[in-house]
PDB file of C-alpha atoms in Angstrom:
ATOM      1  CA  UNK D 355      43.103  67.622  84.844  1.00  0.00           C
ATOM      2  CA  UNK D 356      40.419  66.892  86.134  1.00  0.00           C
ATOM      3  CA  UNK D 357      37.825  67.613  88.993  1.00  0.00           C
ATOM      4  CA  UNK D 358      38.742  67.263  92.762  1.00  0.00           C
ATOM      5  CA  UNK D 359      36.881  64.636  94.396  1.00  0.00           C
ATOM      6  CA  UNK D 360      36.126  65.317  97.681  1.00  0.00           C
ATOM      7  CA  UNK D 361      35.950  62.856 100.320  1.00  0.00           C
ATOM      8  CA  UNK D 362      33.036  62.903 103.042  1.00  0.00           C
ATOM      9  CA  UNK D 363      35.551  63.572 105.807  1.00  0.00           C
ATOM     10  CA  UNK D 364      33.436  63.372 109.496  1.00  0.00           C
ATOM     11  CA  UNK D 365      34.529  65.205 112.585  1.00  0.00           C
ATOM     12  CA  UNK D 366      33.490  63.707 116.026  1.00  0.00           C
ATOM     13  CA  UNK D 367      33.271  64.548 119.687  1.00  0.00           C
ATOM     14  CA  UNK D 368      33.242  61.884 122.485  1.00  0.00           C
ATOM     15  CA  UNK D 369      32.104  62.786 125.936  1.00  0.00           C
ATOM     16  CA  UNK D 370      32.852  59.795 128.624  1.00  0.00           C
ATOM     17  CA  UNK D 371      31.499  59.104 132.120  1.00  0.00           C
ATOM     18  CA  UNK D 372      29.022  62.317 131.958  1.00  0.00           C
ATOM     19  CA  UNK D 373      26.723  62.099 135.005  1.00  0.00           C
ATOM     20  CA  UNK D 374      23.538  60.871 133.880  1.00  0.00           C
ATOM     21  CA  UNK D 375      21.146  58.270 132.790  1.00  0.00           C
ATOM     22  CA  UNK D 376      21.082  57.309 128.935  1.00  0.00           C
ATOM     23  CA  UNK D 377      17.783  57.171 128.976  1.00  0.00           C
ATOM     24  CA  UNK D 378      17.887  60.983 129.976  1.00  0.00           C
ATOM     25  CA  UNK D 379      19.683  61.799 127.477  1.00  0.00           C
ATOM     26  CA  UNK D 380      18.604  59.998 124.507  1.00  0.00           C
ATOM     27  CA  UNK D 381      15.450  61.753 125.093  1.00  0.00           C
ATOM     28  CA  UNK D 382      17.451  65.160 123.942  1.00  0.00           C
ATOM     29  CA  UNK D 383      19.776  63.866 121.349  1.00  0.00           C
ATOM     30  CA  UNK D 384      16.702  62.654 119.339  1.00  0.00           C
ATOM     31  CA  UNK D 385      15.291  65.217 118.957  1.00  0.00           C
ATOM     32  CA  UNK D 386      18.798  66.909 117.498  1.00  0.00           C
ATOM     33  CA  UNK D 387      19.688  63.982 115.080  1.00  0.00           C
ATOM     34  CA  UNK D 388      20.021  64.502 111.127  1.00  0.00           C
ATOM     35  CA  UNK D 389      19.697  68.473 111.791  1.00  0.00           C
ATOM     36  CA  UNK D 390      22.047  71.365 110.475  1.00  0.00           C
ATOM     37  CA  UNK D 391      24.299  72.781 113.933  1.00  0.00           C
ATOM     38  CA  UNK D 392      22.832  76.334 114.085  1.00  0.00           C
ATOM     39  CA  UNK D 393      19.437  74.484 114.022  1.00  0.00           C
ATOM     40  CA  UNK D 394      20.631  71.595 116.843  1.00  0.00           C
ATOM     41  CA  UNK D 395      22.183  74.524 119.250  1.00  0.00           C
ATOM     42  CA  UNK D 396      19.253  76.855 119.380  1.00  0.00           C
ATOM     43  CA  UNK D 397      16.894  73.957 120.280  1.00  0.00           C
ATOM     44  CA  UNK D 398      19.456  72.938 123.195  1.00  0.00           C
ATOM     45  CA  UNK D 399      19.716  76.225 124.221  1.00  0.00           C
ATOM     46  CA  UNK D 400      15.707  76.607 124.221  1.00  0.00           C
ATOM     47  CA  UNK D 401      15.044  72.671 125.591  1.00  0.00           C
ATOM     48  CA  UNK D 402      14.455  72.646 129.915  1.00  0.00           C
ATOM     49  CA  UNK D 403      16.508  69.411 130.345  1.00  0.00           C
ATOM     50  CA  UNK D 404      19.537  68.905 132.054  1.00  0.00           C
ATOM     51  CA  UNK D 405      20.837  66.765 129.810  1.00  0.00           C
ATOM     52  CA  UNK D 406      20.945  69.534 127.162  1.00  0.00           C
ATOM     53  CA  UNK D 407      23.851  71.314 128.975  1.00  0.00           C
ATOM     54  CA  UNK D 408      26.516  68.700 127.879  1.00  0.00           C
ATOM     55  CA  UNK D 409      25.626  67.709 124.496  1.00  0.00           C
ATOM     56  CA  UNK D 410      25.484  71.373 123.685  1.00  0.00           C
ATOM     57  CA  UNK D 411      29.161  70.887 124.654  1.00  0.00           C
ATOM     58  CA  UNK D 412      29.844  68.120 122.325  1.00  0.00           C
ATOM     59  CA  UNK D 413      28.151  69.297 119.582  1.00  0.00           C
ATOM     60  CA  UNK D 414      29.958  72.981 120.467  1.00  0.00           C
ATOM     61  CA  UNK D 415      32.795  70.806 120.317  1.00  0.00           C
ATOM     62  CA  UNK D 416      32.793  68.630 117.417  1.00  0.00           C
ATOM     63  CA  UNK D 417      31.891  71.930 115.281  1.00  0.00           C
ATOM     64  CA  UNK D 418      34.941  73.990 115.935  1.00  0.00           C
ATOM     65  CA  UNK D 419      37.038  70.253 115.662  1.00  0.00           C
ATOM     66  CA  UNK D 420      35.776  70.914 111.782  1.00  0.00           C
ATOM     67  CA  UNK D 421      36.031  74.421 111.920  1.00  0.00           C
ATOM     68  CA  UNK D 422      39.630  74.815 113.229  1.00  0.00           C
ATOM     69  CA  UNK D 423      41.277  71.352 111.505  1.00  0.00           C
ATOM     70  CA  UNK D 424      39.622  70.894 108.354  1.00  0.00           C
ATOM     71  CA  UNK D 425      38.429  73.887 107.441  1.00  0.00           C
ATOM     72  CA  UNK D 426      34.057  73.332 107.043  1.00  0.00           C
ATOM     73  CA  UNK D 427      31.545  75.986 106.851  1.00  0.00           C
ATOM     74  CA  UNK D 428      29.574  76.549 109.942  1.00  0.00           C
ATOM     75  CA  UNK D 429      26.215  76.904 108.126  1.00  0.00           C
ATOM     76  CA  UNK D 430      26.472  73.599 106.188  1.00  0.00           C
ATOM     77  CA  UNK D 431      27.229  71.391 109.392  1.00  0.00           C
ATOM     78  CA  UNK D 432      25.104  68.308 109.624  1.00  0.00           C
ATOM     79  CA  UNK D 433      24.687  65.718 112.761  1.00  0.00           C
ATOM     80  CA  UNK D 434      24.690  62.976 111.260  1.00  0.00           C
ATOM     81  CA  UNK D 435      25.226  60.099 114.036  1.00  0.00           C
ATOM     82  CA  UNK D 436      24.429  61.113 117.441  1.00  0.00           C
ATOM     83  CA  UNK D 437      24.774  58.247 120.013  1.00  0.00           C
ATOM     84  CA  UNK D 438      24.411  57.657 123.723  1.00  0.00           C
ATOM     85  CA  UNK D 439      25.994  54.169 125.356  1.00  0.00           C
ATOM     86  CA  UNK D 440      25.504  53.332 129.047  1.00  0.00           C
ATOM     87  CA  UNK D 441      28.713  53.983 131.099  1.00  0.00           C
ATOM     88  CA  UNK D 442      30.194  52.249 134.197  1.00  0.00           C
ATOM     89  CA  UNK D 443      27.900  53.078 137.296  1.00  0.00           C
ATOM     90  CA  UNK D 444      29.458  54.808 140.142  1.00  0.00           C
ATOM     91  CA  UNK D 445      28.016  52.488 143.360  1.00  0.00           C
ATOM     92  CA  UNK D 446      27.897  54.536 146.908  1.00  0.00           C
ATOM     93  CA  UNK D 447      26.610  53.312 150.379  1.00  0.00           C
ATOM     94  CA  UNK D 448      24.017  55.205 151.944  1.00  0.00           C
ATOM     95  CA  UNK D 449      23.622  54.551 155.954  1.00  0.00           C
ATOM     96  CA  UNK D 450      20.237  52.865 156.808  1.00  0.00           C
ATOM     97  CA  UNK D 451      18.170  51.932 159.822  1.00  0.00           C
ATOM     98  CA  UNK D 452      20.098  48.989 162.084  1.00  0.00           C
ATOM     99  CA  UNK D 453      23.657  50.137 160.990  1.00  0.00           C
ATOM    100  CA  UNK D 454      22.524  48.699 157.525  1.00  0.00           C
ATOM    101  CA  UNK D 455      23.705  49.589 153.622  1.00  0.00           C
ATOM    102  CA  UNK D 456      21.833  50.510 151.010  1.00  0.00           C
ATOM    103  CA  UNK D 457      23.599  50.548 147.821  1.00  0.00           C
ATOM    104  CA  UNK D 458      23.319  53.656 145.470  1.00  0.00           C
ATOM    105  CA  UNK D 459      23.938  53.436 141.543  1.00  0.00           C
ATOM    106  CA  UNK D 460      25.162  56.672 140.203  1.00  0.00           C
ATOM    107  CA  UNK D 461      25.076  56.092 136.161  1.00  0.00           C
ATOM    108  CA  UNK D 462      27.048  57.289 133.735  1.00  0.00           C
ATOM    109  CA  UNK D 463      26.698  57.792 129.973  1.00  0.00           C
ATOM    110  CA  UNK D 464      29.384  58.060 126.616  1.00  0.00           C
ATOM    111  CA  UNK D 465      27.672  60.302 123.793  1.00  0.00           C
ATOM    112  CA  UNK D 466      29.113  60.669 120.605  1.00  0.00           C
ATOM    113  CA  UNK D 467      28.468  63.570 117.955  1.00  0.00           C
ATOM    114  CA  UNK D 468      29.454  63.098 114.295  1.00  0.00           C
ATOM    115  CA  UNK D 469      29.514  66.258 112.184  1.00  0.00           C
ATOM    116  CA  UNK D 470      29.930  66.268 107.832  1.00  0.00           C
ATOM    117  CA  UNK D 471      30.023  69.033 106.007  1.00  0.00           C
ATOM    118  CA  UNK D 472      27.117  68.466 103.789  1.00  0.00           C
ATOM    119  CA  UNK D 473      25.524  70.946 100.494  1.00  0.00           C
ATOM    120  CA  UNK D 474      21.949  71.909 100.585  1.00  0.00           C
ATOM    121  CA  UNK D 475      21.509  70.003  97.510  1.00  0.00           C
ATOM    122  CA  UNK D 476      22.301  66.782  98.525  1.00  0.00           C
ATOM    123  CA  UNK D 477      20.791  66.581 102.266  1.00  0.00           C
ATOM    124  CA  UNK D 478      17.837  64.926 102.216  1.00  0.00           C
ATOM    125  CA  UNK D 479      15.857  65.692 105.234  1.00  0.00           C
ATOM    126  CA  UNK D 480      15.114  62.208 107.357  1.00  0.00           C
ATOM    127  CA  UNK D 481      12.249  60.496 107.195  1.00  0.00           C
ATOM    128  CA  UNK D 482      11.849  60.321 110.989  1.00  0.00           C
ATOM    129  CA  UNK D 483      11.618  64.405 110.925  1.00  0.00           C
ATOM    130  CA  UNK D 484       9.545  64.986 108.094  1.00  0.00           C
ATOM    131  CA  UNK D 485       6.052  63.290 109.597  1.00  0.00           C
ATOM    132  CA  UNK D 486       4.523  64.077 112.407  1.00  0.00           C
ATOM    133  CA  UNK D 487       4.306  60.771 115.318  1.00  0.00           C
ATOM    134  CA  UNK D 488       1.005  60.538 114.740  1.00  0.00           C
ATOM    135  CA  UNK D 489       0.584  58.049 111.241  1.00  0.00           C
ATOM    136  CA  UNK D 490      -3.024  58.761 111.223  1.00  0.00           C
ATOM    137  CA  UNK D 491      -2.532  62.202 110.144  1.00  0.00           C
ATOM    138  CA  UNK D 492      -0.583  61.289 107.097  1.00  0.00           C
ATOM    139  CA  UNK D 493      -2.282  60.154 103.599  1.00  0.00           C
ATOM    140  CA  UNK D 494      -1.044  57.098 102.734  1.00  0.00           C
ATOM    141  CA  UNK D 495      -3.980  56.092 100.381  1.00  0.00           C
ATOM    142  CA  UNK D 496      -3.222  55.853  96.141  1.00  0.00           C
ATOM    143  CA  UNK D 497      -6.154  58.403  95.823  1.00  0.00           C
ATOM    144  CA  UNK D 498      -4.305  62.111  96.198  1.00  0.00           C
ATOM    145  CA  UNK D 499      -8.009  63.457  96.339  1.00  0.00           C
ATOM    146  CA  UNK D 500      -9.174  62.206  99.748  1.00  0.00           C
ATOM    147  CA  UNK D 501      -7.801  64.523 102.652  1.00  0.00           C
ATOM    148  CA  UNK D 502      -7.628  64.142 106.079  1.00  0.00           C
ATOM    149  CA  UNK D 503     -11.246  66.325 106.602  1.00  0.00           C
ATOM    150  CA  UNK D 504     -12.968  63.650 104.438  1.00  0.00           C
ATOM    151  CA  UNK D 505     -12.585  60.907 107.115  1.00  0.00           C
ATOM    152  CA  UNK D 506     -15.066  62.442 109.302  1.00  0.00           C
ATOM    153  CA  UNK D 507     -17.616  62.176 106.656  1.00  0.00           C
ATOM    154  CA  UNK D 508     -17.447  58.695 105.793  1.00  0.00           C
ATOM    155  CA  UNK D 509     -19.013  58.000 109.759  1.00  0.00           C
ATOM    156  CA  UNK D 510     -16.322  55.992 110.763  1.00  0.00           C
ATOM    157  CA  UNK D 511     -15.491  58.724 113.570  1.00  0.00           C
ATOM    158  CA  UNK D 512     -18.321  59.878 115.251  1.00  0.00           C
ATOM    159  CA  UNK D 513     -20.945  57.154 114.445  1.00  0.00           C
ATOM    160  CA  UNK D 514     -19.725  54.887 117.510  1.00  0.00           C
ATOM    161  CA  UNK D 515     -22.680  55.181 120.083  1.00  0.00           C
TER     162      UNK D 515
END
């Protein structure tokens, strides 16, 4: 007989109609995406948004979904698709000046977490997290000699009068 293969089963969490912007909360789930779950909760917990409250939910829930149904290891938990899609906005009517309405959009969000079980050995840590924002501060010539000190003595930085 022989070896088990293993499919790449995925376990998911789908929050609808949560109370805030996407744009609020794409901010936080960026900065979560392609990292392991013990690593994702502690920087919710340690983030000051508002946002961070409910996708520490989802993510809370998607784990123990894997944890409870299929079995996975907590430590080897990987996001690896974290989404947020604009919901239906809640409209209310605010009284104005002259017995007039002003209209008030209350908007909602869907996020979805996807958690796979995932070996050390075969995560590869995403390009998007392993450089800095910054692309001047990363050597991209051929010549491995040159480092990022060297540029102020070719003149280009300081010359400028």
């Amino acid at each position: 007989m022989t070896g088990i293969i293993k499919k790449k089963v995925r376990v998911s969490a789908l929050g609808q109609h949560i109370c805030m912007s996407a744009h609020k909360a794409r901010r936080v789930i960026d900065q979560i995406r392609g990292r392991f779950y013990e690593e994702s909760l502690m920087i919710l917990e340690l983030m000051p948004y508002q946002a961070c409250y409910p996708i520490l939910q989802l993510v809370y829930s998607a784990a123990a979904n894997g944890i409870h149904n299929l079995g996975f290891n907590e430590e080897k938990l990987v996001i690896i698709k974290a989404e947020v899609n604009e919901g239906t906005a809640s409209k209310r009517l605010k009284p104005r000046a002259r017995g007039r309405s002003y209209l008030i959009k209350k908007n909602t969000c869907h996020i979805t977490i996807v958690l796979r079980e995932i070996s050390l050995n075969e995560y590869v840590y995403p390009d998007y997290l392993a450089y800095s924002k910054n692309p001047g501060l990363r050597n991209t010539n051929k010549n491995k000699n040159m480092t990022y000190h060297d540029t102020h003595g070719r003149g280009g930085l300081w010359d400028k009068k």
